[in-house]
Every structure is written in structure tokens, then in C-alpha cells.
Amino acid sequence: MSLENEKIQEPVAEDGPQEPSNGTQEERPKEKKRKGHDEQVAKLQAEVASLRDQMVRSMAEAQNIQRRMREQHEEALKYAAQPVVTALLPVLDNLERSLASLEMGASPDKVLEGVRAIDRQLRQVLSSINVERIDAVGQEFNPEVHEALTTTVSEDHKENTVLAEIEPGYRMHGRVIRPARVQVNK
């Protein structure tokens, strides 16, 4: 049998066969369903487009926030030392005054007195930012806070005792920022 000879039948409704129509009654419910379906699809497409737009805007805003945070972080790092520098400027001013007075012929005793005052002022600044000197002489050598530059033998001290401080070490908030460079008894 060829396909041309086969008769195509229209679907039969549950309540029995219906008369073929000219597109009046039977097509209207289908049209309404299709129209409702098309409206629903259009509504969902509009909602998807709106959500996509919101997502793109949110992603752009997140990128802007990240960029601003990065710029603020870089700015904070750039000027992180400003409070310390501000505290050190008076020390520098006093040092310059001492040097100028020495050049103008001030007595060495007066200049020495000024330098000692500057030393105290500098130590106060360091203390205000929690920088403290590491005790070394007479202490047991500790590689976490001391760096042995030389060793010597002394019968008067126990082994591994720091005999001399070549360069002082410092801690800031408990963290070693420079170990004390020392001479150790072996």
C-alpha cells in the first residue's frame, strides 16, 4: 500500500465522531489554548530576560565592589606607615636642631644632652607602636631572638650564654622584627 492511498483520519473525540468543520467551533478552543500557551511563553521569556539583566547588573556591581576594595586596600598599604612617620618627624626636627647648634659652635656637652633627649624621644615613639628591645646580654642564646655573629670561650659564664650584644634586636607586638646580633659563649 502506498501512502497516497491511505486515508488520514481526523482524531475522534471521546464523545464520538464529529462532523468535519470549516474551522469555526473546533479550532477556537485550540486557538485559545495556543494563544494562552504563547502568552505564557512570552511572559516566561520576559521574566528570563529580566532575571538575566538583574544577574548581569549584580555581577557588574560585584566586580565594581571588588575593584573598589582592591583600590582601598592598596591605598591603605601605601599610607600604612603614615602614623609612624608623623610620630618620627619631631624626632627628626630635634636631630636637625642639634646638628645646627653643633655647627654654630654649641658646646659638645649641650649637643650631647640634646642627642640624649632625642634618643629618649625616639624610644618613646617606638614604644608607642609596641616596639621593644630584645634583652640579650646574660641571657641564654635563643636562635628565635638572637643571631650569633661570634663565639668565644669564657670560664666565667655558662655555655650558650650571650656575652655581648653587637647590634640590638627588636620585637613588635611580640614578633621579632630584627634579631639581636650577639657574641655567644661556647
JSON list of C-alpha atoms in Angstrom, two decimals:
[
{"chain": "A", "resi": 1, "resn": "MET", "atom": "CA", "xyz": [0.00, 0.00, 0.00]},
{"chain": "A", "resi": 2, "resn": "SER", "atom": "CA", "xyz": [1.30, 3.41, -0.76]},
{"chain": "A", "resi": 3, "resn": "LEU", "atom": "CA", "xyz": [0.98, 6.38, 1.47]},
{"chain": "A", "resi": 4, "resn": "GLU", "atom": "CA", "xyz": [-1.11, 8.17, -1.08]},
{"chain": "A", "resi": 5, "resn": "ASN", "atom": "CA", "xyz": [-3.85, 5.56, -0.81]},
{"chain": "A", "resi": 6, "resn": "GLU", "atom": "CA", "xyz": [-4.02, 5.69, 2.94]},
{"chain": "A", "resi": 7, "resn": "LYS", "atom": "CA", "xyz": [-6.74, 7.85, 4.29]},
{"chain": "A", "resi": 8, "resn": "ILE", "atom": "CA", "xyz": [-5.74, 10.19, 7.03]},
{"chain": "A", "resi": 9, "resn": "GLN", "atom": "CA", "xyz": [-8.31, 10.21, 9.75]},
{"chain": "A", "resi": 10, "resn": "GLU", "atom": "CA", "xyz": [-9.03, 13.10, 11.98]},
{"chain": "A", "resi": 11, "resn": "PRO", "atom": "CA", "xyz": [-8.82, 12.44, 15.70]},
{"chain": "A", "resi": 12, "resn": "VAL", "atom": "CA", "xyz": [-12.04, 11.23, 17.21]},
{"chain": "A", "resi": 13, "resn": "ALA", "atom": "CA", "xyz": [-13.31, 12.98, 20.31]},
{"chain": "A", "resi": 14, "resn": "GLU", "atom": "CA", "xyz": [-14.26, 10.89, 23.30]},
{"chain": "A", "resi": 15, "resn": "ASP", "atom": "CA", "xyz": [-17.93, 11.55, 22.87]},
{"chain": "A", "resi": 16, "resn": "GLY", "atom": "CA", "xyz": [-17.89, 10.15, 19.38]},
{"chain": "A", "resi": 17, "resn": "PRO", "atom": "CA", "xyz": [-17.05, 11.22, 15.87]},
{"chain": "A", "resi": 18, "resn": "GLN", "atom": "CA", "xyz": [-17.70, 14.76, 15.00]},
{"chain": "A", "resi": 19, "resn": "GLU", "atom": "CA", "xyz": [-18.60, 16.41, 11.84]},
{"chain": "A", "resi": 20, "resn": "PRO", "atom": "CA", "xyz": [-15.70, 17.97, 9.98]},
{"chain": "A", "resi": 21, "resn": "SER", "atom": "CA", "xyz": [-15.88, 21.66, 10.41]},
{"chain": "A", "resi": 22, "resn": "ASN", "atom": "CA", "xyz": [-14.88, 24.62, 8.40]},
{"chain": "A", "resi": 23, "resn": "GLY", "atom": "CA", "xyz": [-12.74, 25.94, 11.27]},
{"chain": "A", "resi": 24, "resn": "THR", "atom": "CA", "xyz": [-15.39, 27.54, 13.40]},
{"chain": "A", "resi": 25, "resn": "GLN", "atom": "CA", "xyz": [-16.10, 25.68, 16.62]},
{"chain": "A", "resi": 26, "resn": "GLU", "atom": "CA", "xyz": [-13.31, 23.09, 16.87]},
{"chain": "A", "resi": 27, "resn": "GLU", "atom": "CA", "xyz": [-10.42, 25.45, 16.14]},
{"chain": "A", "resi": 28, "resn": "ARG", "atom": "CA", "xyz": [-11.43, 28.10, 18.69]},
{"chain": "A", "resi": 29, "resn": "PRO", "atom": "CA", "xyz": [-10.58, 26.08, 21.83]},
{"chain": "A", "resi": 30, "resn": "LYS", "atom": "CA", "xyz": [-7.28, 25.04, 20.22]},
{"chain": "A", "resi": 31, "resn": "GLU", "atom": "CA", "xyz": [-6.63, 28.63, 19.30]},
{"chain": "A", "resi": 32, "resn": "LYS", "atom": "CA", "xyz": [-7.35, 29.76, 22.85]},
{"chain": "A", "resi": 33, "resn": "LYS", "atom": "CA", "xyz": [-5.06, 27.09, 24.27]},
{"chain": "A", "resi": 34, "resn": "ARG", "atom": "CA", "xyz": [-2.32, 28.01, 21.82]},
{"chain": "A", "resi": 35, "resn": "LYS", "atom": "CA", "xyz": [-2.82, 31.72, 22.47]},
{"chain": "A", "resi": 36, "resn": "GLY", "atom": "CA", "xyz": [-2.66, 31.12, 26.24]},
{"chain": "A", "resi": 37, "resn": "HIS", "atom": "CA", "xyz": [0.43, 28.98, 25.75]},
{"chain": "A", "resi": 38, "resn": "ASP", "atom": "CA", "xyz": [2.08, 31.66, 23.59]},
{"chain": "A", "resi": 39, "resn": "GLU", "atom": "CA", "xyz": [1.26, 34.31, 26.20]},
{"chain": "A", "resi": 40, "resn": "GLN", "atom": "CA", "xyz": [2.72, 32.14, 28.94]},
{"chain": "A", "resi": 41, "resn": "VAL", "atom": "CA", "xyz": [5.89, 31.53, 26.89]},
{"chain": "A", "resi": 42, "resn": "ALA", "atom": "CA", "xyz": [6.23, 35.27, 26.19]},
{"chain": "A", "resi": 43, "resn": "LYS", "atom": "CA", "xyz": [5.72, 36.02, 29.90]},
{"chain": "A", "resi": 44, "resn": "LEU", "atom": "CA", "xyz": [8.38, 33.46, 30.89]},
{"chain": "A", "resi": 45, "resn": "GLN", "atom": "CA", "xyz": [10.77, 34.78, 28.24]},
{"chain": "A", "resi": 46, "resn": "ALA", "atom": "CA", "xyz": [10.31, 38.31, 29.59]},
{"chain": "A", "resi": 47, "resn": "GLU", "atom": "CA", "xyz": [10.94, 37.05, 33.12]},
{"chain": "A", "resi": 48, "resn": "VAL", "atom": "CA", "xyz": [14.10, 35.23, 31.98]},
{"chain": "A", "resi": 49, "resn": "ALA", "atom": "CA", "xyz": [15.31, 38.40, 30.24]},
{"chain": "A", "resi": 50, "resn": "SER", "atom": "CA", "xyz": [14.61, 40.43, 33.39]},
{"chain": "A", "resi": 51, "resn": "LEU", "atom": "CA", "xyz": [16.44, 37.91, 35.59]},
{"chain": "A", "resi": 52, "resn": "ARG", "atom": "CA", "xyz": [19.34, 37.81, 33.14]},
{"chain": "A", "resi": 53, "resn": "ASP", "atom": "CA", "xyz": [19.53, 41.62, 33.26]},
{"chain": "A", "resi": 54, "resn": "GLN", "atom": "CA", "xyz": [19.49, 41.54, 37.08]},
{"chain": "A", "resi": 55, "resn": "MET", "atom": "CA", "xyz": [22.23, 38.91, 37.08]},
{"chain": "A", "resi": 56, "resn": "VAL", "atom": "CA", "xyz": [24.43, 40.91, 34.70]},
{"chain": "A", "resi": 57, "resn": "ARG", "atom": "CA", "xyz": [23.91, 44.04, 36.81]},
{"chain": "A", "resi": 58, "resn": "SER", "atom": "CA", "xyz": [24.69, 42.13, 40.01]},
{"chain": "A", "resi": 59, "resn": "MET", "atom": "CA", "xyz": [27.86, 40.69, 38.50]},
{"chain": "A", "resi": 60, "resn": "ALA", "atom": "CA", "xyz": [28.94, 44.15, 37.36]},
{"chain": "A", "resi": 61, "resn": "GLU", "atom": "CA", "xyz": [28.24, 45.57, 40.83]},
{"chain": "A", "resi": 62, "resn": "ALA", "atom": "CA", "xyz": [30.23, 42.73, 42.44]},
{"chain": "A", "resi": 63, "resn": "GLN", "atom": "CA", "xyz": [33.16, 43.45, 40.13]},
{"chain": "A", "resi": 64, "resn": "ASN", "atom": "CA", "xyz": [32.95, 47.16, 41.00]},
{"chain": "A", "resi": 65, "resn": "ILE", "atom": "CA", "xyz": [32.94, 46.34, 44.71]},
{"chain": "A", "resi": 66, "resn": "GLN", "atom": "CA", "xyz": [35.98, 44.08, 44.28]},
{"chain": "A", "resi": 67, "resn": "ARG", "atom": "CA", "xyz": [37.80, 46.80, 42.34]},
{"chain": "A", "resi": 68, "resn": "ARG", "atom": "CA", "xyz": [36.97, 49.44, 44.98]},
{"chain": "A", "resi": 69, "resn": "MET", "atom": "CA", "xyz": [38.05, 47.11, 47.80]},
{"chain": "A", "resi": 70, "resn": "ARG", "atom": "CA", "xyz": [41.34, 46.39, 45.98]},
{"chain": "A", "resi": 71, "resn": "GLU", "atom": "CA", "xyz": [41.96, 50.12, 45.46]},
{"chain": "A", "resi": 72, "resn": "GLN", "atom": "CA", "xyz": [41.16, 50.87, 49.12]},
{"chain": "A", "resi": 73, "resn": "HIS", "atom": "CA", "xyz": [43.49, 48.07, 50.23]},
{"chain": "A", "resi": 74, "resn": "GLU", "atom": "CA", "xyz": [46.30, 49.39, 48.02]},
{"chain": "A", "resi": 75, "resn": "GLU", "atom": "CA", "xyz": [45.70, 52.91, 49.36]},
{"chain": "A", "resi": 76, "resn": "ALA", "atom": "CA", "xyz": [45.76, 51.64, 52.96]},
{"chain": "A", "resi": 77, "resn": "LEU", "atom": "CA", "xyz": [49.04, 49.81, 52.32]},
{"chain": "A", "resi": 78, "resn": "LYS", "atom": "CA", "xyz": [50.51, 52.85, 50.62]},
{"chain": "A", "resi": 79, "resn": "TYR", "atom": "CA", "xyz": [49.89, 55.06, 53.65]},
{"chain": "A", "resi": 80, "resn": "ALA", "atom": "CA", "xyz": [50.17, 52.44, 56.41]},
{"chain": "A", "resi": 81, "resn": "ALA", "atom": "CA", "xyz": [53.40, 53.96, 57.73]},
{"chain": "A", "resi": 82, "resn": "GLN", "atom": "CA", "xyz": [51.99, 57.49, 57.93]},
{"chain": "A", "resi": 83, "resn": "PRO", "atom": "CA", "xyz": [51.24, 57.44, 61.70]},
{"chain": "A", "resi": 84, "resn": "VAL", "atom": "CA", "xyz": [54.79, 56.25, 62.43]},
{"chain": "A", "resi": 85, "resn": "VAL", "atom": "CA", "xyz": [56.31, 58.83, 60.11]},
{"chain": "A", "resi": 86, "resn": "THR", "atom": "CA", "xyz": [54.18, 61.55, 61.69]},
{"chain": "A", "resi": 87, "resn": "ALA", "atom": "CA", "xyz": [55.41, 60.48, 65.13]},
{"chain": "A", "resi": 88, "resn": "LEU", "atom": "CA", "xyz": [59.04, 60.43, 63.93]},
{"chain": "A", "resi": 89, "resn": "LEU", "atom": "CA", "xyz": [59.05, 63.87, 62.30]},
{"chain": "A", "resi": 90, "resn": "PRO", "atom": "CA", "xyz": [59.52, 65.72, 65.63]},
{"chain": "A", "resi": 91, "resn": "VAL", "atom": "CA", "xyz": [62.48, 63.44, 66.38]},
{"chain": "A", "resi": 92, "resn": "LEU", "atom": "CA", "xyz": [63.99, 64.37, 63.02]},
{"chain": "A", "resi": 93, "resn": "ASP", "atom": "CA", "xyz": [63.33, 68.07, 63.69]},
{"chain": "A", "resi": 94, "resn": "ASN", "atom": "CA", "xyz": [65.16, 67.87, 67.03]},
{"chain": "A", "resi": 95, "resn": "LEU", "atom": "CA", "xyz": [68.06, 65.99, 65.47]},
{"chain": "A", "resi": 96, "resn": "GLU", "atom": "CA", "xyz": [68.40, 68.70, 62.80]},
{"chain": "A", "resi": 97, "resn": "ARG", "atom": "CA", "xyz": [68.35, 71.38, 65.54]},
{"chain": "A", "resi": 98, "resn": "SER", "atom": "CA", "xyz": [71.12, 69.56, 67.43]},
{"chain": "A", "resi": 99, "resn": "LEU", "atom": "CA", "xyz": [73.28, 69.35, 64.33]},
{"chain": "A", "resi": 100, "resn": "ALA", "atom": "CA", "xyz": [72.67, 73.02, 63.53]},
{"chain": "A", "resi": 101, "resn": "SER", "atom": "CA", "xyz": [73.60, 74.05, 67.07]},
{"chain": "A", "resi": 102, "resn": "LEU", "atom": "CA", "xyz": [76.79, 71.97, 66.84]},
{"chain": "A", "resi": 103, "resn": "GLU", "atom": "CA", "xyz": [77.68, 73.69, 63.56]},
{"chain": "A", "resi": 104, "resn": "MET", "atom": "CA", "xyz": [77.02, 77.10, 65.16]},
{"chain": "A", "resi": 105, "resn": "GLY", "atom": "CA", "xyz": [79.53, 76.35, 67.89]},
{"chain": "A", "resi": 106, "resn": "ALA", "atom": "CA", "xyz": [77.44, 74.96, 70.76]},
{"chain": "A", "resi": 107, "resn": "SER", "atom": "CA", "xyz": [79.39, 73.15, 73.43]},
{"chain": "A", "resi": 108, "resn": "PRO", "atom": "CA", "xyz": [79.73, 69.38, 72.98]},
{"chain": "A", "resi": 109, "resn": "ASP", "atom": "CA", "xyz": [78.10, 68.85, 76.38]},
{"chain": "A", "resi": 110, "resn": "LYS", "atom": "CA", "xyz": [74.98, 70.75, 75.27]},
{"chain": "A", "resi": 111, "resn": "VAL", "atom": "CA", "xyz": [74.85, 68.81, 71.98]},
{"chain": "A", "resi": 112, "resn": "LEU", "atom": "CA", "xyz": [75.29, 65.52, 73.85]},
{"chain": "A", "resi": 113, "resn": "GLU", "atom": "CA", "xyz": [72.44, 66.49, 76.17]},
{"chain": "A", "resi": 114, "resn": "GLY", "atom": "CA", "xyz": [70.27, 67.21, 73.10]},
{"chain": "A", "resi": 115, "resn": "VAL", "atom": "CA", "xyz": [71.16, 63.90, 71.47]},
{"chain": "A", "resi": 116, "resn": "ARG", "atom": "CA", "xyz": [70.21, 62.05, 74.67]},
{"chain": "A", "resi": 117, "resn": "ALA", "atom": "CA", "xyz": [66.85, 63.84, 74.66]},
{"chain": "A", "resi": 118, "resn": "ILE", "atom": "CA", "xyz": [66.36, 62.79, 71.03]},
{"chain": "A", "resi": 119, "resn": "ASP", "atom": "CA", "xyz": [67.22, 59.20, 71.97]},
{"chain": "A", "resi": 120, "resn": "ARG", "atom": "CA", "xyz": [64.53, 59.24, 74.69]},
{"chain": "A", "resi": 121, "resn": "GLN", "atom": "CA", "xyz": [62.02, 60.79, 72.29]},
{"chain": "A", "resi": 122, "resn": "LEU", "atom": "CA", "xyz": [62.73, 58.14, 69.64]},
{"chain": "A", "resi": 123, "resn": "ARG", "atom": "CA", "xyz": [62.36, 55.31, 72.17]},
{"chain": "A", "resi": 124, "resn": "GLN", "atom": "CA", "xyz": [59.01, 56.77, 73.28]},
{"chain": "A", "resi": 125, "resn": "VAL", "atom": "CA", "xyz": [57.81, 56.77, 69.67]},
{"chain": "A", "resi": 126, "resn": "LEU", "atom": "CA", "xyz": [58.90, 53.16, 69.23]},
{"chain": "A", "resi": 127, "resn": "SER", "atom": "CA", "xyz": [57.26, 52.17, 72.50]},
{"chain": "A", "resi": 128, "resn": "SER", "atom": "CA", "xyz": [54.00, 53.84, 71.40]},
{"chain": "A", "resi": 129, "resn": "ILE", "atom": "CA", "xyz": [53.86, 51.49, 68.42]},
{"chain": "A", "resi": 130, "resn": "ASN", "atom": "CA", "xyz": [54.72, 48.45, 70.58]},
{"chain": "A", "resi": 131, "resn": "VAL", "atom": "CA", "xyz": [58.35, 48.12, 69.51]},
{"chain": "A", "resi": 132, "resn": "GLU", "atom": "CA", "xyz": [60.55, 46.82, 72.31]},
{"chain": "A", "resi": 133, "resn": "ARG", "atom": "CA", "xyz": [64.21, 46.00, 72.54]},
{"chain": "A", "resi": 134, "resn": "ILE", "atom": "CA", "xyz": [65.17, 42.33, 73.00]},
{"chain": "A", "resi": 135, "resn": "ASP", "atom": "CA", "xyz": [67.21, 41.60, 76.12]},
{"chain": "A", "resi": 136, "resn": "ALA", "atom": "CA", "xyz": [70.36, 39.78, 75.12]},
{"chain": "A", "resi": 137, "resn": "VAL", "atom": "CA", "xyz": [73.42, 40.11, 77.39]},
{"chain": "A", "resi": 138, "resn": "GLY", "atom": "CA", "xyz": [73.42, 37.49, 80.13]},
{"chain": "A", "resi": 139, "resn": "GLN", "atom": "CA", "xyz": [70.52, 35.59, 78.56]},
{"chain": "A", "resi": 140, "resn": "GLU", "atom": "CA", "xyz": [70.69, 32.05, 77.26]},
{"chain": "A", "resi": 141, "resn": "PHE", "atom": "CA", "xyz": [71.19, 32.05, 73.49]},
{"chain": "A", "resi": 142, "resn": "ASN", "atom": "CA", "xyz": [67.85, 31.63, 71.73]},
{"chain": "A", "resi": 143, "resn": "PRO", "atom": "CA", "xyz": [68.02, 31.32, 67.92]},
{"chain": "A", "resi": 144, "resn": "GLU", "atom": "CA", "xyz": [64.48, 32.67, 67.66]},
{"chain": "A", "resi": 145, "resn": "VAL", "atom": "CA", "xyz": [65.53, 36.08, 69.02]},
{"chain": "A", "resi": 146, "resn": "HIS", "atom": "CA", "xyz": [69.34, 36.06, 68.77]},
{"chain": "A", "resi": 147, "resn": "GLU", "atom": "CA", "xyz": [71.72, 35.77, 65.86]},
{"chain": "A", "resi": 148, "resn": "ALA", "atom": "CA", "xyz": [75.19, 34.56, 66.84]},
{"chain": "A", "resi": 149, "resn": "LEU", "atom": "CA", "xyz": [77.85, 36.53, 64.96]},
{"chain": "A", "resi": 150, "resn": "THR", "atom": "CA", "xyz": [80.82, 35.34, 67.01]},
{"chain": "A", "resi": 151, "resn": "THR", "atom": "CA", "xyz": [81.59, 32.82, 69.70]},
{"chain": "A", "resi": 152, "resn": "THR", "atom": "CA", "xyz": [84.14, 32.90, 72.46]},
{"chain": "A", "resi": 153, "resn": "VAL", "atom": "CA", "xyz": [85.17, 30.74, 75.39]},
{"chain": "A", "resi": 154, "resn": "SER", "atom": "CA", "xyz": [84.69, 32.09, 78.90]},
{"chain": "A", "resi": 155, "resn": "GLU", "atom": "CA", "xyz": [85.01, 30.08, 82.09]},
{"chain": "A", "resi": 156, "resn": "ASP", "atom": "CA", "xyz": [83.06, 32.75, 83.99]},
{"chain": "A", "resi": 157, "resn": "HIS", "atom": "CA", "xyz": [79.77, 32.08, 82.13]},
{"chain": "A", "resi": 158, "resn": "LYS", "atom": "CA", "xyz": [77.66, 29.05, 81.31]},
{"chain": "A", "resi": 159, "resn": "GLU", "atom": "CA", "xyz": [77.77, 27.61, 77.81]},
{"chain": "A", "resi": 160, "resn": "ASN", "atom": "CA", "xyz": [75.35, 29.24, 75.32]},
{"chain": "A", "resi": 161, "resn": "THR", "atom": "CA", "xyz": [75.18, 32.47, 77.30]},
{"chain": "A", "resi": 162, "resn": "VAL", "atom": "CA", "xyz": [75.11, 35.74, 75.38]},
{"chain": "A", "resi": 163, "resn": "LEU", "atom": "CA", "xyz": [78.25, 37.63, 76.39]},
{"chain": "A", "resi": 164, "resn": "ALA", "atom": "CA", "xyz": [77.88, 40.77, 74.31]},
{"chain": "A", "resi": 165, "resn": "GLU", "atom": "CA", "xyz": [75.37, 42.49, 72.10]},
{"chain": "A", "resi": 166, "resn": "ILE", "atom": "CA", "xyz": [76.85, 43.63, 68.80]},
{"chain": "A", "resi": 167, "resn": "GLU", "atom": "CA", "xyz": [73.57, 45.05, 67.49]},
{"chain": "A", "resi": 168, "resn": "PRO", "atom": "CA", "xyz": [70.29, 45.23, 69.41]},
{"chain": "A", "resi": 169, "resn": "GLY", "atom": "CA", "xyz": [67.24, 43.26, 68.31]},
{"chain": "A", "resi": 170, "resn": "TYR", "atom": "CA", "xyz": [63.63, 44.40, 68.41]},
{"chain": "A", "resi": 171, "resn": "ARG", "atom": "CA", "xyz": [60.14, 42.92, 68.67]},
{"chain": "A", "resi": 172, "resn": "MET", "atom": "CA", "xyz": [56.90, 44.49, 67.52]},
{"chain": "A", "resi": 173, "resn": "HIS", "atom": "CA", "xyz": [53.71, 43.17, 69.12]},
{"chain": "A", "resi": 174, "resn": "GLY", "atom": "CA", "xyz": [55.73, 40.15, 70.26]},
{"chain": "A", "resi": 175, "resn": "ARG", "atom": "CA", "xyz": [57.07, 39.31, 66.78]},
{"chain": "A", "resi": 176, "resn": "VAL", "atom": "CA", "xyz": [60.80, 39.56, 66.19]},
{"chain": "A", "resi": 177, "resn": "ILE", "atom": "CA", "xyz": [61.40, 42.22, 63.55]},
{"chain": "A", "resi": 178, "resn": "ARG", "atom": "CA", "xyz": [65.17, 42.07, 63.91]},
{"chain": "A", "resi": 179, "resn": "PRO", "atom": "CA", "xyz": [67.10, 39.51, 65.98]},
{"chain": "A", "resi": 180, "resn": "ALA", "atom": "CA", "xyz": [69.78, 40.73, 68.36]},
{"chain": "A", "resi": 181, "resn": "ARG", "atom": "CA", "xyz": [73.21, 40.09, 66.85]},
{"chain": "A", "resi": 182, "resn": "VAL", "atom": "CA", "xyz": [75.34, 38.73, 69.64]},
{"chain": "A", "resi": 183, "resn": "GLN", "atom": "CA", "xyz": [78.54, 37.08, 70.85]},
{"chain": "A", "resi": 184, "resn": "VAL", "atom": "CA", "xyz": [77.90, 33.70, 72.49]},
{"chain": "A", "resi": 185, "resn": "ASN", "atom": "CA", "xyz": [79.96, 31.66, 74.99]},
{"chain": "A", "resi": 186, "resn": "LYS", "atom": "CA", "xyz": [80.87, 28.19, 73.71]}
]
